[in-house]
Structures are given as C-alpha cells and as structure tokens.
Amino acid sequence: TWNGSSWSLGTPTVNQNIVFAGNYSLSTNIDGCSCTLSSGVVTIPSGNVISIANEITGSVSLILENNASLVQTNPNAVNTATITVKRNTTPIVHDDFTYWSSPTTGSQTLRTFSPTTQSDKFFTYLNDWAYLNPTVQTFDKGIGYAIRAEYGDVTPVVRPHEFTGVPNNGTINVPVTVRTSNPDIGIGEILAGNPYPSTLDADAFIDANLVGTGTINQTISGTLYFWTHNHSITGYDYDGNDYATYTKLGGAAAGPGPSGSGNTNPPTRYIASGQGFFVDYETDGNITFNNAMRLGTDNTNFYKTSN
C-alpha cells in the first residue's frame, strides 16, 4: 500500500497486489500483480511505466502524463477504473490533421476530446472517408480518427489532449472488408490505431496479421502509413506524398515540405500511445491487436514530429 509518502512493504514487485491510498507522483517504474486505486491523485510522470499483470480497479483516476505508459500482460483482466492518458501534439497550425487512436473506452466523445475543432473536421476511414458527428461519436477500440487542429492557429503550437475512460486491455479485433466496387478488387484501407495506453510493437503487429504468414490473421499487406502533413493544402487538397511508411524492413520518411522543414524522420517499430495510422489489407477478415504487442518503452515516437 502507498500511503502518500512510502510503500508499506517496500517497493512492490510483480508478485504483489498494490493499493494506492494517497497521492503519488514519483518518477520511477512500478510493477504489480493487480492495482487498486483507493484514494489520492495517482500520477505516472512522463517517461515512466506502470506494469500490472492483472486488473486495475478503484474509485480514483490514474493519470498517465505525456509519454508515460501502462502495460498489462493478462489478456483476460477486466479493468473497471478510469484513467486519463495525456498526449501532446507536436507543433501544428489550423489546417493540420493529427491521426489519433484512443487507449481508453467509455463515454468520452470526439467533441470532448478536441472541443475547439470545427464540427465538420472529424473523420475516420474504411475504404473511404466518413464524416463523424463529434457530439455523439465515442472512441472505438483500434480505430483511427483524423481530427483537424483548432481553427485560427497560424503559427505552430503544441496542443495538449486527454483521453479519459477505462484502459483498453487484451485482444482487440477490428473487422475489415475489401472494396469490391474498386477496380483493384481485393484491396482495402483502414485508418486504424494503437488501442493501448502503451507503445505498440509494429513488427509484432505485422507478424500477427500479414498476408500469407500471419500467426493470427492473414489480411494486411505489411505496410503502415503515418501522416506528416509536410506540405500546405492546395485548394482543398492535401498532398498524398506526405505519408511516411513502415514495414518490417524499416521506416521510410516522407519528403520535406517546400521550405525544407517538417517531419522528415522515418517511422520506427515503436508506435506511441494515441497514434492512428493507415493499414492496407487484401482480404476480408480482421486485424488483431493483443497484449503480446505491448511495450513499456519508446512511447515518445508519436508521429507528427517536426525536426
């Protein structure tokens, strides 16, 4: 038990159940078998990890600061506590879209998540762009959401956002269907995303879902696409060359914008919490996320980074 100043039995281990009964904000990693949030404000500072084998329960909120992680191993553990996951954008202006994916599930709407974005600038994608009503749409597990920056920012500014709800855990299946009306029958795309409050291992995700060799599904092409928005819009059009890509062979950066600035960093295998990305798939079925893909390191690679 953490009483607000110390642990009752010393630093906990993965074999011990832990109880927070007071304020907590130490910059250390925490291991535990289960976690009960009894009282106080429990904050995991940026860069730190709380690793819990089983469930997280309790009546107070667990706060993960930007770049902090929550990792769970038991896929059958049922969480009931509410957590807040903070994630900062990198410097963006009013025409920039960020691709998000929620690490929590609950009643939080897209409007609550991004309250000053224009109402017609919330989208998702399954073989075509679809407008979402932000006042009623909540976050679905494993789905990506394109949300435009707050209107009026003409100089780049970092915008803090917060996901609030029950932390996602365990196996998550996202159904996909090919575009049978498309000339390239058997091809489809979905805006998916990391569904966990921790880093997602892109290599493990690809290995589990790859056409021909996937250990769970055999649906995806093996290429992941990350939006950089290095070029300004022309009319109402964005530049399709502004997608950086990642495969098992490594990352390929998008080209720089006209001024030579923007995100020219190649993606890595570590997909940060909150990150949405595009996936190609070639057959009907599912794409699957599970706890074996979760990592407690490198949660800083939230893609839309400026050099």
mmCIF file of C-alpha atoms in Angstrom:
data_model
loop_
_atom_site.group_PDB
_atom_site.id
_atom_site.type_symbol
_atom_site.label_atom_id
_atom_site.label_comp_id
_atom_site.label_asym_id
_atom_site.label_seq_id
_atom_site.Cartn_x
_atom_site.Cartn_y
_atom_site.Cartn_z
ATOM 1 C CA THR A 1 0.000 0.000 0.000
ATOM 2 C CA TRP A 2 1.183 3.502 -0.907
ATOM 3 C CA ASN A 3 0.103 5.843 1.912
ATOM 4 C CA GLY A 4 1.088 9.094 0.248
ATOM 5 C CA SER A 5 4.744 9.009 1.221
ATOM 6 C CA SER A 6 6.006 5.400 1.234
ATOM 7 C CA TRP A 7 5.194 1.755 0.429
ATOM 8 C CA SER A 8 4.080 -0.384 3.366
ATOM 9 C CA LEU A 9 6.246 -3.367 2.338
ATOM 10 C CA GLY A 10 8.938 -1.628 0.330
ATOM 11 C CA THR A 11 8.994 -1.209 -3.438
ATOM 12 C CA PRO A 12 6.348 -3.565 -4.878
ATOM 13 C CA THR A 13 7.112 -6.440 -7.242
ATOM 14 C CA VAL A 14 5.097 -8.137 -9.968
ATOM 15 C CA ASN A 15 4.005 -10.794 -7.413
ATOM 16 C CA GLN A 16 2.332 -8.264 -5.115
ATOM 17 C CA ASN A 17 -1.052 -6.576 -5.319
ATOM 18 C CA ILE A 18 -0.665 -2.825 -4.936
ATOM 19 C CA VAL A 19 -3.042 -0.264 -3.446
ATOM 20 C CA PHE A 20 -2.778 3.495 -3.824
ATOM 21 C CA ALA A 21 -4.197 5.171 -0.705
ATOM 22 C CA GLY A 22 -2.621 8.589 -1.153
ATOM 23 C CA ASN A 23 -1.185 11.000 -3.696
ATOM 24 C CA TYR A 24 1.545 9.515 -5.895
ATOM 25 C CA SER A 25 3.833 11.131 -8.480
ATOM 26 C CA LEU A 26 7.301 9.524 -8.137
ATOM 27 C CA SER A 27 9.457 9.306 -11.275
ATOM 28 C CA THR A 28 10.012 5.555 -11.011
ATOM 29 C CA ASN A 29 8.649 2.496 -12.774
ATOM 30 C CA ILE A 30 6.101 0.382 -10.884
ATOM 31 C CA ASP A 31 5.390 -3.355 -11.090
ATOM 32 C CA GLY A 32 2.417 -5.142 -9.570
ATOM 33 C CA CYS A 33 0.122 -8.143 -9.808
ATOM 34 C CA SER A 34 -3.061 -6.065 -9.583
ATOM 35 C CA CYS A 35 -3.739 -2.403 -8.862
ATOM 36 C CA THR A 36 -6.428 -0.796 -6.710
ATOM 37 C CA LEU A 37 -6.903 2.972 -6.815
ATOM 38 C CA SER A 38 -8.325 3.713 -3.369
ATOM 39 C CA SER A 39 -7.712 7.419 -2.755
ATOM 40 C CA GLY A 40 -5.499 10.321 -3.726
ATOM 41 C CA VAL A 41 -4.309 11.511 -7.129
ATOM 42 C CA VAL A 42 -2.130 8.862 -8.795
ATOM 43 C CA THR A 43 0.152 10.297 -11.484
ATOM 44 C CA ILE A 44 2.710 8.412 -13.582
ATOM 45 C CA PRO A 45 5.197 11.039 -14.809
ATOM 46 C CA SER A 46 6.369 11.300 -18.411
ATOM 47 C CA GLY A 47 8.716 8.512 -19.455
ATOM 48 C CA ASN A 48 7.755 6.152 -16.623
ATOM 49 C CA VAL A 49 5.904 2.834 -16.816
ATOM 50 C CA ILE A 50 3.374 1.119 -14.581
ATOM 51 C CA SER A 51 3.286 -2.606 -15.376
ATOM 52 C CA ILE A 52 0.328 -4.549 -13.968
ATOM 53 C CA ALA A 53 -0.187 -8.237 -14.660
ATOM 54 C CA ASN A 54 -3.920 -8.251 -13.992
ATOM 55 C CA GLU A 55 -6.791 -5.814 -13.463
ATOM 56 C CA ILE A 56 -6.926 -2.156 -12.450
ATOM 57 C CA THR A 57 -9.840 -1.246 -10.195
ATOM 58 C CA GLY A 58 -10.828 1.542 -7.835
ATOM 59 C CA SER A 59 -12.630 4.824 -7.450
ATOM 60 C CA VAL A 60 -9.943 7.421 -8.229
ATOM 61 C CA SER A 61 -8.272 8.240 -11.520
ATOM 62 C CA LEU A 62 -4.855 7.118 -12.672
ATOM 63 C CA ILE A 63 -3.148 9.834 -14.745
ATOM 64 C CA LEU A 64 -0.544 8.979 -17.374
ATOM 65 C CA GLU A 65 1.397 12.089 -18.282
ATOM 66 C CA ASN A 66 2.515 12.593 -21.882
ATOM 67 C CA ASN A 67 4.864 9.694 -22.870
ATOM 68 C CA ALA A 68 4.077 7.610 -19.740
ATOM 69 C CA SER A 69 2.847 4.022 -20.227
ATOM 70 C CA LEU A 70 0.548 1.435 -18.682
ATOM 71 C CA VAL A 71 1.368 -2.159 -19.641
ATOM 72 C CA GLN A 72 -0.770 -5.197 -18.781
ATOM 73 C CA THR A 73 0.014 -8.842 -19.521
ATOM 74 C CA ASN A 74 -3.108 -10.876 -18.659
ATOM 75 C CA PRO A 75 -5.417 -10.529 -21.683
ATOM 76 C CA ASN A 76 -8.413 -11.632 -19.623
ATOM 77 C CA ALA A 77 -8.017 -8.996 -16.925
ATOM 78 C CA VAL A 78 -11.114 -6.782 -16.731
ATOM 79 C CA ASN A 79 -10.395 -3.161 -15.827
ATOM 80 C CA THR A 80 -13.012 -1.030 -14.088
ATOM 81 C CA ALA A 81 -11.007 2.028 -13.027
ATOM 82 C CA THR A 82 -10.964 5.239 -15.051
ATOM 83 C CA ILE A 83 -7.642 6.586 -16.288
ATOM 84 C CA THR A 84 -6.553 9.769 -18.036
ATOM 85 C CA VAL A 85 -3.928 9.492 -20.776
ATOM 86 C CA LYS A 86 -2.336 12.787 -21.764
ATOM 87 C CA ARG A 87 -0.864 13.184 -25.240
ATOM 88 C CA ASN A 88 0.555 16.360 -26.728
ATOM 89 C CA THR A 89 0.538 17.129 -30.407
ATOM 90 C CA THR A 90 3.720 18.435 -31.925
ATOM 91 C CA PRO A 91 3.574 21.995 -33.325
ATOM 92 C CA ILE A 92 0.547 22.263 -35.641
ATOM 93 C CA VAL A 93 -1.441 25.001 -37.383
ATOM 94 C CA HIS A 94 -5.148 25.176 -38.161
ATOM 95 C CA ASP A 95 -5.081 23.139 -41.396
ATOM 96 C CA ASP A 96 -3.110 20.252 -39.854
ATOM 97 C CA PHE A 97 -4.764 16.921 -39.151
ATOM 98 C CA THR A 98 -3.488 14.569 -36.464
ATOM 99 C CA TYR A 99 -4.384 10.873 -36.670
ATOM 100 C CA TRP A 100 -5.491 9.733 -33.212
ATOM 101 C CA SER A 101 -6.467 6.408 -31.648
ATOM 102 C CA SER A 102 -7.823 6.124 -28.136
ATOM 103 C CA PRO A 103 -6.182 3.975 -25.424
ATOM 104 C CA THR A 104 -9.387 4.119 -23.387
ATOM 105 C CA THR A 105 -13.042 3.215 -23.827
ATOM 106 C CA GLY A 106 -16.029 4.986 -22.319
ATOM 107 C CA SER A 107 -18.400 7.873 -22.814
ATOM 108 C CA GLN A 108 -15.822 10.428 -23.983
ATOM 109 C CA THR A 109 -16.902 11.951 -27.299
ATOM 110 C CA LEU A 110 -14.687 13.338 -30.028
ATOM 111 C CA ARG A 111 -16.026 16.802 -29.188
ATOM 112 C CA THR A 112 -14.940 16.422 -25.550
ATOM 113 C CA PHE A 113 -11.530 15.258 -26.722
ATOM 114 C CA SER A 114 -10.991 18.188 -29.119
ATOM 115 C CA PRO A 115 -13.505 20.854 -28.051
ATOM 116 C CA THR A 116 -12.405 23.714 -30.317
ATOM 117 C CA THR A 117 -12.008 21.798 -33.589
ATOM 118 C CA GLN A 118 -14.613 22.775 -36.180
ATOM 119 C CA SER A 119 -17.565 20.376 -36.098
ATOM 120 C CA ASP A 120 -17.100 19.222 -39.706
ATOM 121 C CA LYS A 121 -13.423 18.309 -39.269
ATOM 122 C CA PHE A 122 -13.713 14.882 -37.598
ATOM 123 C CA PHE A 123 -13.260 11.829 -39.841
ATOM 124 C CA THR A 124 -12.463 8.150 -39.958
ATOM 125 C CA TYR A 125 -11.687 5.894 -42.937
ATOM 126 C CA LEU A 126 -12.755 2.420 -44.045
ATOM 127 C CA ASN A 127 -12.255 2.297 -47.827
ATOM 128 C CA ASP A 128 -13.481 5.893 -47.953
ATOM 129 C CA TRP A 129 -13.508 8.972 -45.737
ATOM 130 C CA ALA A 130 -16.516 9.248 -43.434
ATOM 131 C CA TYR A 131 -17.586 12.345 -41.523
ATOM 132 C CA LEU A 132 -18.295 11.810 -37.821
ATOM 133 C CA ASN A 133 -20.647 13.784 -35.603
ATOM 134 C CA PRO A 134 -18.279 14.742 -32.767
ATOM 135 C CA THR A 135 -21.027 15.392 -30.227
ATOM 136 C CA VAL A 136 -22.237 11.763 -30.287
ATOM 137 C CA GLN A 137 -19.283 9.740 -31.614
ATOM 138 C CA THR A 138 -17.210 7.993 -28.946
ATOM 139 C CA PHE A 139 -13.874 6.260 -29.487
ATOM 140 C CA ASP A 140 -13.923 2.661 -30.766
ATOM 141 C CA LYS A 141 -11.075 0.283 -29.966
ATOM 142 C CA GLY A 142 -8.379 0.044 -32.630
ATOM 143 C CA ILE A 143 -9.954 2.692 -34.880
ATOM 144 C CA GLY A 144 -8.108 5.789 -36.062
ATOM 145 C CA TYR A 145 -9.622 9.273 -36.173
ATOM 146 C CA ALA A 146 -8.448 12.210 -38.280
ATOM 147 C CA ILE A 147 -9.077 15.393 -36.295
ATOM 148 C CA ARG A 148 -8.081 18.804 -37.548
ATOM 149 C CA ALA A 149 -6.249 21.302 -35.377
ATOM 150 C CA GLU A 150 -8.094 24.100 -33.638
ATOM 151 C CA TYR A 151 -9.097 26.780 -36.114
ATOM 152 C CA GLY A 152 -7.126 30.021 -36.120
ATOM 153 C CA ASP A 153 -3.610 28.844 -35.215
ATOM 154 C CA VAL A 154 -1.486 30.476 -37.922
ATOM 155 C CA THR A 155 1.810 29.742 -36.173
ATOM 156 C CA PRO A 156 2.669 26.225 -34.984
ATOM 157 C CA VAL A 157 1.553 25.460 -31.434
ATOM 158 C CA VAL A 158 1.604 22.328 -29.262
ATOM 159 C CA ARG A 159 -1.901 21.291 -28.230
ATOM 160 C CA PRO A 160 -2.438 19.045 -25.180
ATOM 161 C CA HIS A 161 -5.178 16.420 -25.391
ATOM 162 C CA GLU A 162 -6.556 13.935 -22.876
ATOM 163 C CA PHE A 163 -8.154 10.518 -23.341
ATOM 164 C CA THR A 164 -10.405 9.535 -20.438
ATOM 165 C CA GLY A 165 -12.021 6.167 -19.797
ATOM 166 C CA VAL A 166 -11.339 2.561 -18.870
ATOM 167 C CA PRO A 167 -7.923 1.439 -20.164
ATOM 168 C CA ASN A 168 -8.081 -0.946 -23.107
ATOM 169 C CA ASN A 169 -6.606 -4.382 -22.496
ATOM 170 C CA GLY A 170 -6.446 -7.788 -24.153
ATOM 171 C CA THR A 171 -7.267 -8.946 -27.653
ATOM 172 C CA ILE A 172 -8.955 -6.397 -29.921
ATOM 173 C CA ASN A 173 -10.297 -7.427 -33.327
ATOM 174 C CA VAL A 174 -11.104 -4.822 -35.981
ATOM 175 C CA PRO A 175 -13.224 -6.168 -38.894
ATOM 176 C CA VAL A 176 -12.200 -5.211 -42.439
ATOM 177 C CA THR A 177 -13.826 -5.775 -45.824
ATOM 178 C CA VAL A 178 -12.309 -5.226 -49.258
ATOM 179 C CA ARG A 179 -13.654 -2.680 -51.727
ATOM 180 C CA THR A 180 -15.475 -4.949 -54.160
ATOM 181 C CA SER A 181 -16.555 -1.935 -56.245
ATOM 182 C CA ASN A 182 -12.958 -0.868 -56.782
ATOM 183 C CA PRO A 183 -11.136 -1.951 -59.974
ATOM 184 C CA ASP A 184 -8.391 -3.379 -57.761
ATOM 185 C CA ILE A 185 -10.679 -5.976 -56.193
ATOM 186 C CA GLY A 186 -9.144 -7.410 -53.060
ATOM 187 C CA ILE A 187 -7.630 -4.143 -51.861
ATOM 188 C CA GLY A 188 -8.796 -2.039 -48.954
ATOM 189 C CA GLU A 189 -7.549 0.536 -46.463
ATOM 190 C CA ILE A 190 -8.494 1.394 -42.916
ATOM 191 C CA LEU A 191 -7.456 4.155 -40.558
ATOM 192 C CA ALA A 192 -6.583 2.051 -37.533
ATOM 193 C CA GLY A 193 -4.503 2.872 -34.482
ATOM 194 C CA ASN A 194 -2.718 1.790 -31.332
ATOM 195 C CA PRO A 195 -5.538 0.833 -28.916
ATOM 196 C CA TYR A 196 -3.414 0.663 -25.749
ATOM 197 C CA PRO A 197 -2.021 3.142 -23.189
ATOM 198 C CA SER A 198 1.474 1.889 -24.046
ATOM 199 C CA THR A 199 3.757 1.507 -27.046
ATOM 200 C CA LEU A 200 2.674 -0.894 -29.800
ATOM 201 C CA ASP A 201 5.349 -3.056 -31.447
ATOM 202 C CA ALA A 202 4.762 -2.573 -35.191
ATOM 203 C CA ASP A 203 6.800 -5.665 -36.080
ATOM 204 C CA ALA A 204 4.696 -7.875 -33.790
ATOM 205 C CA PHE A 205 1.513 -6.332 -35.209
ATOM 206 C CA ILE A 206 2.622 -7.059 -38.782
ATOM 207 C CA ASP A 207 3.768 -10.610 -37.928
ATOM 208 C CA ALA A 208 0.363 -11.395 -36.422
ATOM 209 C CA ASN A 209 -1.675 -10.095 -39.391
ATOM 210 C CA LEU A 210 0.464 -10.393 -42.541
ATOM 211 C CA VAL A 211 -0.925 -11.972 -45.708
ATOM 212 C CA GLY A 212 0.498 -15.474 -46.176
ATOM 213 C CA THR A 213 2.348 -15.794 -42.868
ATOM 214 C CA GLY A 214 0.304 -14.069 -40.163
ATOM 215 C CA THR A 215 0.073 -16.039 -36.927
ATOM 216 C CA ILE A 216 -3.450 -14.764 -36.109
ATOM 217 C CA ASN A 217 -4.858 -13.334 -39.356
ATOM 218 C CA GLN A 218 -3.561 -13.172 -42.920
ATOM 219 C CA THR A 219 -5.117 -9.925 -44.067
ATOM 220 C CA ILE A 220 -2.696 -6.981 -44.250
ATOM 221 C CA SER A 221 -0.018 -6.067 -46.787
ATOM 222 C CA GLY A 222 2.587 -5.252 -44.157
ATOM 223 C CA THR A 223 2.927 -1.524 -44.885
ATOM 224 C CA LEU A 224 1.808 1.057 -42.295
ATOM 225 C CA TYR A 225 1.282 4.713 -43.238
ATOM 226 C CA PHE A 226 1.847 7.702 -40.934
ATOM 227 C CA TRP A 227 0.601 11.189 -41.793
ATOM 228 C CA THR A 228 3.158 14.023 -41.664
ATOM 229 C CA HIS A 229 1.478 16.960 -43.457
ATOM 230 C CA ASN A 230 4.721 18.485 -44.705
ATOM 231 C CA HIS A 231 3.017 20.442 -47.486
ATOM 232 C CA SER A 232 0.356 23.114 -47.232
ATOM 233 C CA ILE A 233 -3.030 22.337 -48.742
ATOM 234 C CA THR A 234 -3.723 23.433 -52.310
ATOM 235 C CA GLY A 235 -7.325 24.466 -52.590
ATOM 236 C CA TYR A 236 -8.984 21.758 -50.513
ATOM 237 C CA ASP A 237 -6.440 19.037 -51.322
ATOM 238 C CA TYR A 238 -3.709 17.551 -49.141
ATOM 239 C CA ASP A 239 -0.547 16.046 -50.639
ATOM 240 C CA GLY A 240 -0.605 12.234 -50.654
ATOM 241 C CA ASN A 241 3.196 12.200 -50.632
ATOM 242 C CA ASP A 242 3.069 13.336 -47.014
ATOM 243 C CA TYR A 243 2.721 9.772 -45.732
ATOM 244 C CA ALA A 244 5.783 8.197 -44.168
ATOM 245 C CA THR A 245 5.761 4.385 -44.197
ATOM 246 C CA TYR A 246 6.933 1.483 -42.086
ATOM 247 C CA THR A 247 7.471 -2.192 -42.982
ATOM 248 C CA LYS A 248 9.475 -4.999 -41.383
ATOM 249 C CA LEU A 249 12.407 -3.705 -43.448
ATOM 250 C CA GLY A 250 12.275 -0.356 -41.625
ATOM 251 C CA GLY A 251 10.857 3.129 -41.977
ATOM 252 C CA ALA A 252 10.802 5.467 -44.972
ATOM 253 C CA ALA A 253 10.361 9.178 -44.317
ATOM 254 C CA ALA A 254 8.092 11.479 -46.285
ATOM 255 C CA GLY A 255 9.840 14.161 -48.275
ATOM 256 C CA PRO A 256 10.336 17.629 -46.787
ATOM 257 C CA GLY A 257 7.932 20.452 -47.468
ATOM 258 C CA PRO A 258 8.672 23.332 -49.835
ATOM 259 C CA SER A 259 10.577 25.164 -47.118
ATOM 260 C CA GLY A 260 12.673 22.095 -46.303
ATOM 261 C CA SER A 261 11.066 21.782 -42.901
ATOM 262 C CA GLY A 262 8.525 19.425 -41.404
ATOM 263 C CA ASN A 263 8.618 15.776 -40.443
ATOM 264 C CA THR A 264 11.412 14.063 -42.344
ATOM 265 C CA ASN A 265 12.032 11.415 -39.674
ATOM 266 C CA PRO A 266 11.366 7.786 -40.689
ATOM 267 C CA PRO A 267 8.859 5.904 -38.511
ATOM 268 C CA THR A 268 10.233 3.258 -36.158
ATOM 269 C CA ARG A 269 8.770 -0.039 -34.967
ATOM 270 C CA TYR A 270 7.546 1.665 -31.780
ATOM 271 C CA ILE A 271 4.072 3.157 -32.294
ATOM 272 C CA ALA A 272 3.199 5.538 -29.489
ATOM 273 C CA SER A 273 0.021 5.507 -27.450
ATOM 274 C CA GLY A 274 -2.692 7.610 -29.077
ATOM 275 C CA GLN A 275 -1.277 7.159 -32.596
ATOM 276 C CA GLY A 276 -3.505 6.478 -35.604
ATOM 277 C CA PHE A 277 -2.143 5.049 -38.869
ATOM 278 C CA PHE A 278 -3.313 3.594 -42.175
ATOM 279 C CA VAL A 279 -3.203 -0.135 -42.933
ATOM 280 C CA ASP A 280 -3.598 -1.818 -46.345
ATOM 281 C CA TYR A 281 -5.405 -5.152 -46.350
ATOM 282 C CA GLU A 282 -6.015 -7.691 -49.088
ATOM 283 C CA THR A 283 -8.789 -9.983 -47.792
ATOM 284 C CA ASP A 284 -11.921 -9.792 -45.689
ATOM 285 C CA GLY A 285 -11.436 -10.650 -42.044
ATOM 286 C CA ASN A 286 -9.907 -8.984 -39.015
ATOM 287 C CA ILE A 287 -6.816 -7.139 -37.994
ATOM 288 C CA THR A 288 -5.912 -8.041 -34.441
ATOM 289 C CA PHE A 289 -4.125 -6.274 -31.601
ATOM 290 C CA ASN A 290 -3.111 -8.118 -28.428
ATOM 291 C CA ASN A 291 -1.038 -7.753 -25.273
ATOM 292 C CA ALA A 292 1.975 -9.506 -26.827
ATOM 293 C CA MET A 293 2.405 -6.365 -28.961
ATOM 294 C CA ARG A 294 2.529 -4.007 -25.969
ATOM 295 C CA LEU A 295 5.803 -2.469 -24.792
ATOM 296 C CA GLY A 296 6.719 -0.150 -21.942
ATOM 297 C CA THR A 297 9.478 1.689 -23.794
ATOM 298 C CA ASP A 298 9.835 4.250 -26.603
ATOM 299 C CA ASN A 299 6.416 5.828 -26.074
ATOM 300 C CA THR A 300 7.795 9.146 -27.340
ATOM 301 C CA ASN A 301 7.519 8.280 -31.060
ATOM 302 C CA PHE A 302 4.160 9.992 -31.554
ATOM 303 C CA TYR A 303 4.215 10.610 -35.271
ATOM 304 C CA LYS A 304 3.750 14.149 -36.421
ATOM 305 C CA THR A 305 7.091 15.302 -35.231
ATOM 306 C CA SER A 306 8.994 18.326 -36.512
ATOM 307 C CA ASN A 307 12.754 18.133 -36.970
#
